[in-house]
CSV table of C-alpha atoms in Angstrom, one decimal:
chain,number,residue,atom,x,y,z
A,58,UNK,CA,0.0,0.1,0.1
A,59,UNK,CA,1.6,3.5,-1.1
A,60,UNK,CA,1.5,6.2,1.4
A,61,UNK,CA,2.4,9.9,1.4
A,62,UNK,CA,3.1,12.6,3.7
A,63,UNK,CA,0.3,15.4,4.0
A,64,UNK,CA,0.8,18.5,5.8
A,65,UNK,CA,-2.2,19.5,8.0
A,66,UNK,CA,-3.0,22.8,9.4
A,67,UNK,CA,-5.3,23.4,12.6
A,68,UNK,CA,-7.5,26.3,12.9
A,69,UNK,CA,-10.3,27.6,15.3
A,70,UNK,CA,-13.7,28.7,13.9
A,71,UNK,CA,-15.8,31.3,15.8
A,72,UNK,CA,-18.4,33.9,15.5
A,73,UNK,CA,-18.1,37.8,16.3
A,74,UNK,CA,-19.8,41.0,16.3
A,75,UNK,CA,-18.6,42.8,13.2
A,76,UNK,CA,-18.7,46.4,15.1
A,77,UNK,CA,-17.0,45.5,18.2
A,78,UNK,CA,-15.0,42.4,16.9
A,79,UNK,CA,-15.9,40.7,20.2
A,80,UNK,CA,-16.9,37.1,20.1
A,81,UNK,CA,-20.6,36.3,20.4
A,82,UNK,CA,-21.4,34.4,23.8
A,83,UNK,CA,-25.1,33.8,23.4
A,84,UNK,CA,-26.2,30.3,21.9
A,85,UNK,CA,-27.0,31.2,18.0
A,86,UNK,CA,-27.1,27.5,17.0
A,87,UNK,CA,-23.4,27.9,15.8
A,88,UNK,CA,-23.0,24.1,15.1
A,89,UNK,CA,-26.2,23.7,13.1
A,90,UNK,CA,-25.2,26.7,10.7
A,91,UNK,CA,-21.7,25.1,10.1
A,92,UNK,CA,-23.5,21.7,9.5
A,93,UNK,CA,-25.9,23.4,6.9
A,94,UNK,CA,-23.0,25.2,5.1
A,95,UNK,CA,-20.7,22.4,4.6
A,96,UNK,CA,-23.8,20.3,3.4
A,97,UNK,CA,-24.8,23.0,0.8
A,98,UNK,CA,-24.6,22.2,-2.7
A,99,UNK,CA,-23.0,25.1,-4.8
A,100,UNK,CA,-20.1,25.6,-6.9
A,101,UNK,CA,-17.8,28.6,-6.0
A,102,UNK,CA,-15.7,30.6,-8.2
A,103,UNK,CA,-12.5,32.1,-6.8
A,104,UNK,CA,-9.5,34.0,-8.0
A,105,UNK,CA,-6.6,32.1,-9.5
A,106,UNK,CA,-9.2,30.6,-12.0
A,107,UNK,CA,-10.4,28.1,-9.6
A,108,UNK,CA,-13.7,26.5,-8.8
A,109,UNK,CA,-14.6,24.3,-5.9
A,110,UNK,CA,-17.5,22.5,-4.2
A,111,UNK,CA,-18.3,20.3,-1.2
A,112,UNK,CA,-18.6,17.0,-2.7
A,113,UNK,CA,-19.5,15.2,0.4
A,114,UNK,CA,-20.4,16.1,4.0
A,115,UNK,CA,-20.5,13.3,6.9
A,116,UNK,CA,-21.9,14.5,10.0
A,117,UNK,CA,-21.2,12.2,13.0
A,118,UNK,CA,-22.3,14.0,16.2
A,119,UNK,CA,-19.6,16.5,16.9
A,120,UNK,CA,-17.6,15.5,13.8
A,121,UNK,CA,-18.2,16.8,10.2
A,122,UNK,CA,-16.0,15.2,7.8
A,123,UNK,CA,-15.9,17.4,4.3
A,124,UNK,CA,-14.2,16.4,1.0
A,125,UNK,CA,-13.7,19.4,-1.3
A,126,UNK,CA,-13.6,19.0,-5.0
A,127,UNK,CA,-11.6,21.7,-6.7
A,128,UNK,CA,-10.2,22.4,-10.3
A,129,UNK,CA,-8.0,24.9,-11.8
A,130,UNK,CA,-8.9,25.9,-15.4
A,131,UNK,CA,-8.6,28.8,-17.9
A,132,UNK,CA,-5.2,27.3,-19.4
A,133,UNK,CA,-4.7,25.5,-22.8
A,134,UNK,CA,-2.3,22.7,-21.6
A,135,UNK,CA,-0.8,19.7,-23.7
A,136,UNK,CA,-1.0,16.3,-21.9
A,137,UNK,CA,1.7,14.0,-22.7
A,138,UNK,CA,2.6,10.4,-22.3
A,139,UNK,CA,5.5,10.5,-19.8
A,140,UNK,CA,7.3,7.3,-21.4
A,141,UNK,CA,7.0,8.4,-24.9
A,142,UNK,CA,6.9,12.3,-24.3
A,143,UNK,CA,4.4,12.2,-27.1
A,144,UNK,CA,1.3,14.7,-26.8
A,145,UNK,CA,-2.0,12.6,-26.2
A,146,UNK,CA,-4.4,15.5,-26.2
A,147,UNK,CA,-4.8,19.2,-25.5
A,148,UNK,CA,-6.6,20.5,-22.4
A,149,UNK,CA,-9.0,23.5,-23.3
A,150,UNK,CA,-9.2,26.4,-21.1
A,151,UNK,CA,-12.8,25.1,-19.7
A,152,UNK,CA,-11.1,21.7,-18.6
A,153,UNK,CA,-9.3,21.3,-15.5
A,154,UNK,CA,-7.9,18.3,-13.4
A,155,UNK,CA,-10.5,17.3,-10.8
A,156,UNK,CA,-8.8,17.1,-7.3
A,157,UNK,CA,-9.9,16.6,-3.7
A,158,UNK,CA,-9.0,18.2,-0.4
A,159,UNK,CA,-10.0,17.2,3.0
A,160,UNK,CA,-11.5,19.0,6.0
A,161,UNK,CA,-12.4,17.8,9.4
A,162,UNK,CA,-14.6,20.1,11.8
A,163,UNK,CA,-14.9,19.3,15.4
A,164,UNK,CA,-17.7,21.1,17.2
A,165,UNK,CA,-16.9,22.2,20.9
A,166,UNK,CA,-19.7,22.0,23.5
A,167,UNK,CA,-19.7,25.8,24.4
A,168,UNK,CA,-18.8,29.3,23.5
A,169,UNK,CA,-19.7,29.0,19.6
A,170,UNK,CA,-16.2,27.5,19.0
A,171,UNK,CA,-14.9,24.7,16.6
A,172,UNK,CA,-11.7,23.1,15.8
A,173,UNK,CA,-10.9,22.9,12.0
A,174,UNK,CA,-8.2,20.2,10.7
A,175,UNK,CA,-7.4,21.4,7.2
A,176,UNK,CA,-5.4,19.4,4.5
A,177,UNK,CA,-3.0,22.0,3.2
A,178,UNK,CA,-2.3,21.9,-0.5
A,179,UNK,CA,-0.1,24.4,-2.2
A,180,UNK,CA,-2.3,24.7,-5.3
A,181,UNK,CA,-5.3,23.8,-3.5
A,182,UNK,CA,-8.2,25.8,-1.8
A,183,UNK,CA,-7.2,28.2,0.9
A,184,UNK,CA,-8.7,28.5,4.4
A,185,UNK,CA,-9.5,32.4,3.4
A,186,UNK,CA,-11.7,31.0,0.9
A,187,UNK,CA,-13.7,28.9,3.0
A,188,UNK,CA,-14.3,31.8,5.5
A,189,UNK,CA,-15.4,34.2,2.7
A,190,UNK,CA,-17.7,31.6,1.1
A,191,UNK,CA,-19.2,30.9,4.8
A,192,UNK,CA,-20.1,34.4,5.6
A,193,UNK,CA,-21.4,34.9,2.1
A,194,UNK,CA,-23.7,31.8,2.8
A,195,UNK,CA,-24.9,33.4,5.9
A,196,UNK,CA,-25.5,36.8,4.1
A,197,UNK,CA,-27.4,35.0,1.3
A,198,UNK,CA,-29.6,33.1,3.5
A,199,UNK,CA,-30.6,35.7,6.1
A,200,UNK,CA,-31.9,38.8,3.8
A,201,UNK,CA,-34.9,39.9,5.4
A,202,UNK,CA,-34.7,37.0,8.0
A,203,UNK,CA,-35.9,34.5,5.3
A,204,UNK,CA,-34.4,31.4,4.3
A,205,UNK,CA,-33.3,28.2,6.1
A,206,UNK,CA,-30.1,29.8,8.0
A,207,UNK,CA,-32.1,32.8,9.1
A,208,UNK,CA,-34.7,30.3,10.8
A,209,UNK,CA,-31.7,28.7,12.4
A,210,UNK,CA,-29.9,31.6,13.6
A,211,UNK,CA,-31.2,32.3,17.1
A,212,UNK,CA,-31.4,36.2,16.8
A,213,UNK,CA,-33.8,38.7,17.6
A,214,UNK,CA,-33.7,41.3,14.9
A,215,UNK,CA,-32.3,41.9,11.4
A,216,UNK,CA,-29.5,44.0,12.8
A,217,UNK,CA,-28.2,41.2,14.7
A,218,UNK,CA,-28.1,39.0,11.7
A,219,UNK,CA,-26.1,41.7,10.0
A,220,UNK,CA,-23.6,42.1,12.5
A,221,UNK,CA,-22.8,38.3,12.7
A,222,UNK,CA,-19.4,37.5,11.2
A,223,UNK,CA,-17.8,33.8,11.2
A,224,UNK,CA,-14.0,33.8,11.4
A,225,UNK,CA,-11.4,31.1,11.1
A,226,UNK,CA,-8.0,31.7,12.7
A,227,UNK,CA,-4.7,29.7,13.2
A,228,UNK,CA,-4.1,27.6,16.2
A,229,UNK,CA,-0.8,28.7,17.6
A,230,UNK,CA,2.0,25.8,17.8
A,231,UNK,CA,2.5,24.5,21.2
A,232,UNK,CA,6.3,24.9,21.0
A,233,UNK,CA,6.0,28.6,20.2
A,234,UNK,CA,4.2,29.3,23.4
A,235,UNK,CA,6.3,27.1,25.4
A,236,UNK,CA,9.3,29.2,24.0
A,237,UNK,CA,7.7,32.3,24.5
A,238,UNK,CA,6.9,31.3,28.3
A,239,UNK,CA,10.5,30.5,28.8
A,240,UNK,CA,12.0,33.8,27.8
A,241,UNK,CA,13.7,35.8,30.7
A,242,UNK,CA,14.0,39.0,28.8
A,243,UNK,CA,12.3,40.3,25.8
A,244,UNK,CA,14.4,43.1,24.1
A,245,UNK,CA,12.9,43.7,20.9
A,246,UNK,CA,9.3,43.6,19.3
A,247,UNK,CA,9.2,44.1,15.7
A,248,UNK,CA,5.7,44.5,14.1
A,249,UNK,CA,5.2,44.2,10.3
A,250,UNK,CA,2.1,46.1,9.2
A,251,UNK,CA,0.1,45.8,6.0
A,252,UNK,CA,0.4,49.2,4.3
A,253,UNK,CA,-2.7,48.7,2.2
A,254,UNK,CA,-4.7,48.6,5.4
A,255,UNK,CA,-3.1,51.5,7.3
A,256,UNK,CA,-3.1,55.3,6.9
A,257,UNK,CA,0.6,56.4,6.2
A,258,UNK,CA,1.6,59.9,7.0
A,259,UNK,CA,2.7,61.8,3.8
A,260,UNK,CA,6.2,62.3,5.2
A,261,UNK,CA,7.0,58.5,5.2
A,262,UNK,CA,5.3,57.7,1.8
A,263,UNK,CA,8.3,57.5,-0.5
A,264,UNK,CA,8.0,58.4,-4.1
A,265,UNK,CA,9.4,55.1,-5.4
A,266,UNK,CA,6.1,53.3,-4.5
A,267,UNK,CA,6.6,50.7,-7.1
A,268,UNK,CA,9.8,49.3,-5.4
A,269,UNK,CA,8.6,49.7,-2.1
A,270,UNK,CA,7.2,46.7,0.0
A,271,UNK,CA,3.7,46.2,0.9
A,272,UNK,CA,4.4,46.5,4.6
A,273,UNK,CA,6.4,48.6,7.1
A,274,UNK,CA,8.0,47.7,10.2
A,275,UNK,CA,7.6,49.0,13.9
A,276,UNK,CA,10.1,48.4,16.2
A,277,UNK,CA,9.5,48.6,20.0
A,278,UNK,CA,12.4,48.6,22.4
A,279,UNK,CA,12.1,49.0,26.3
A,280,UNK,CA,14.1,51.5,28.1
A,281,UNK,CA,18.0,50.6,28.7
A,282,UNK,CA,18.2,47.5,31.1
A,283,UNK,CA,14.6,46.9,31.0
A,284,UNK,CA,12.6,44.1,29.4
A,285,UNK,CA,8.8,43.8,28.0
A,286,UNK,CA,6.6,41.7,30.3
A,287,UNK,CA,6.6,38.1,28.7
A,288,UNK,CA,2.8,38.1,29.7
A,289,UNK,CA,1.9,41.4,28.1
A,290,UNK,CA,3.4,40.0,24.8
A,291,UNK,CA,1.8,36.6,24.9
A,292,UNK,CA,-1.5,38.5,25.2
A,293,UNK,CA,-0.4,40.6,22.2
A,294,UNK,CA,0.3,37.6,20.3
A,295,UNK,CA,-2.8,36.0,21.2
A,296,UNK,CA,-4.9,39.1,20.0
A,297,UNK,CA,-3.0,38.9,16.8
A,298,UNK,CA,-3.9,35.3,16.2
A,299,UNK,CA,-7.6,35.9,17.0
A,300,UNK,CA,-8.1,39.1,15.0
A,301,UNK,CA,-9.9,40.7,17.4
A,302,UNK,CA,-9.2,44.0,16.9
A,303,UNK,CA,-8.9,46.4,13.8
A,304,UNK,CA,-5.3,47.1,14.8
A,305,UNK,CA,-4.4,43.4,14.8
A,306,UNK,CA,-6.2,42.9,11.5
A,307,UNK,CA,-3.4,45.1,10.1
A,308,UNK,CA,-0.7,43.4,11.6
A,309,UNK,CA,1.1,40.7,8.9
A,310,UNK,CA,3.8,39.4,11.2
A,311,UNK,CA,5.6,39.7,14.8
A,312,UNK,CA,9.0,39.0,15.7
A,313,UNK,CA,10.4,38.8,19.3
A,314,UNK,CA,14.0,39.1,20.3
A,315,UNK,CA,15.4,38.4,23.8
A,316,UNK,CA,16.8,35.9,25.8
A,317,UNK,CA,16.2,32.5,27.8
A,318,UNK,CA,18.0,30.4,30.0
A,319,UNK,CA,20.2,29.3,27.1
A,320,UNK,CA,21.0,32.4,25.5
A,321,UNK,CA,19.6,34.6,22.7
A,322,UNK,CA,16.3,33.7,21.1
A,323,UNK,CA,14.4,34.7,18.2
A,324,UNK,CA,10.7,33.8,17.7
A,325,UNK,CA,8.8,34.7,14.4
A,326,UNK,CA,5.1,34.3,14.0
A,327,UNK,CA,5.6,33.2,10.4
A,328,UNK,CA,6.1,29.7,12.2
A,329,UNK,CA,3.5,30.1,14.9
A,330,UNK,CA,0.9,27.9,13.0
A,331,UNK,CA,0.1,24.6,14.4
A,332,UNK,CA,0.8,22.1,11.5
A,333,UNK,CA,1.7,18.3,11.3
A,334,UNK,CA,2.5,16.1,8.4
A,335,UNK,CA,0.5,12.9,8.5
A,336,UNK,CA,1.5,9.6,6.6
A,337,UNK,CA,-1.7,8.6,4.9
A,338,UNK,CA,-2.7,5.8,2.4
A,339,UNK,CA,-3.1,6.3,-1.4
A,340,UNK,CA,-5.9,4.7,-3.3
A,341,UNK,CA,-5.3,2.6,-6.5
A,342,UNK,CA,-5.4,5.7,-8.7
A,343,UNK,CA,-2.9,7.6,-6.5
A,344,UNK,CA,-5.2,9.9,-4.7
A,345,UNK,CA,-5.5,10.1,-1.1
A,346,UNK,CA,-7.6,7.7,0.6
A,347,UNK,CA,-10.3,9.7,2.5
A,348,UNK,CA,-11.2,7.1,4.9
A,349,UNK,CA,-7.7,6.9,6.3
A,350,UNK,CA,-7.1,10.7,6.3
A,351,UNK,CA,-10.1,11.1,8.2
A,352,UNK,CA,-9.2,8.4,10.8
A,353,UNK,CA,-6.0,10.2,11.4
A,354,UNK,CA,-7.8,13.5,11.7
A,355,UNK,CA,-10.2,12.1,14.3
A,356,UNK,CA,-7.2,10.6,16.3
A,357,UNK,CA,-5.6,14.1,16.2
A,358,UNK,CA,-8.6,15.9,17.6
A,359,UNK,CA,-10.0,13.4,19.9
A,360,UNK,CA,-6.7,11.7,21.3
A,361,UNK,CA,-3.2,13.3,20.5
A,362,UNK,CA,-4.0,16.9,20.7
A,363,UNK,CA,-7.5,16.9,22.4
A,364,UNK,CA,-6.8,18.7,25.7
A,365,UNK,CA,-4.2,21.4,24.2
A,366,UNK,CA,-6.7,22.2,21.2
A,367,UNK,CA,-9.5,22.5,23.6
A,368,UNK,CA,-7.9,24.7,26.1
A,369,UNK,CA,-5.7,26.9,23.4
A,370,UNK,CA,-9.1,27.9,21.6
A,371,UNK,CA,-10.9,28.5,24.5
A,372,UNK,CA,-7.9,30.5,26.0
A,373,UNK,CA,-7.6,32.7,22.9
A,374,UNK,CA,-11.2,33.7,23.6
A,375,UNK,CA,-10.8,34.4,27.4
A,376,UNK,CA,-7.5,36.3,27.5
A,377,UNK,CA,-7.7,39.8,28.2
A,378,UNK,CA,-7.5,42.2,25.2
A,379,UNK,CA,-5.0,44.7,24.3
A,380,UNK,CA,-7.0,48.1,23.6
A,381,UNK,CA,-7.0,50.2,20.6
A,382,UNK,CA,-6.0,53.4,21.9
């Protein structure tokens, strides 16, 4: 039986008020909405000349197993026989290879939260597309409180519905938080901000914009011989992960420099995502065997990382927020 290593990333799904960016605590039938969305039969067109749809959705108590079918099109490609190198056919712009991708969602019992285990494929469907289509699905089905989703949402009026926003955010790697907690001294905090989402004073807007990067760097340093609080930096990182303020939404990356007991240490949020490589079986056609990868995903959320995932997702929500002053 052939096997392959597949990269898997882990996310949290939550719901918040669009205006305050605070998580919604009251029961809105969060789990039922997710079940409806992943069961919905629709073809979604996204950028990069891709289409995707949810080919299957299996719901088993608190687990949702989803197979995504997707295809990339809009390019004339010649198909060859790799042994003879002879062209066998030409694929038209309306044709594309049928590919599949896997998602497993574990619904948590409280706080409108879920864990999402996502098969990462470099040329596949991105998490951002899932998030966008989820919110579009809700908007489509709650216009004037009509539709199936509207009857499922436990809200009092139209304004409540319009303010609801689902989000999907990274779960931090346990090693990152462990190393951060071990830091004895934090001497530099570098924050990389997206210029397209920020107002920049004219005196720092260079004329050669076509060669300027799309981000700028803010460097924070404590006074001489002092250190930033590890606890406050950790809260800042958690807010960045949760995207719970307009300020944190503008941040692209955070770099922390300091020392632990062994010496100098540099932590970078580019490596903060909780991701694992999982060995999974291939079927006779050379494709991922869905039953096998879902078994591994179930073991991951129900056994291997059960306590860590539940605690870290709820902790992100419960941590004190850093203000927008």
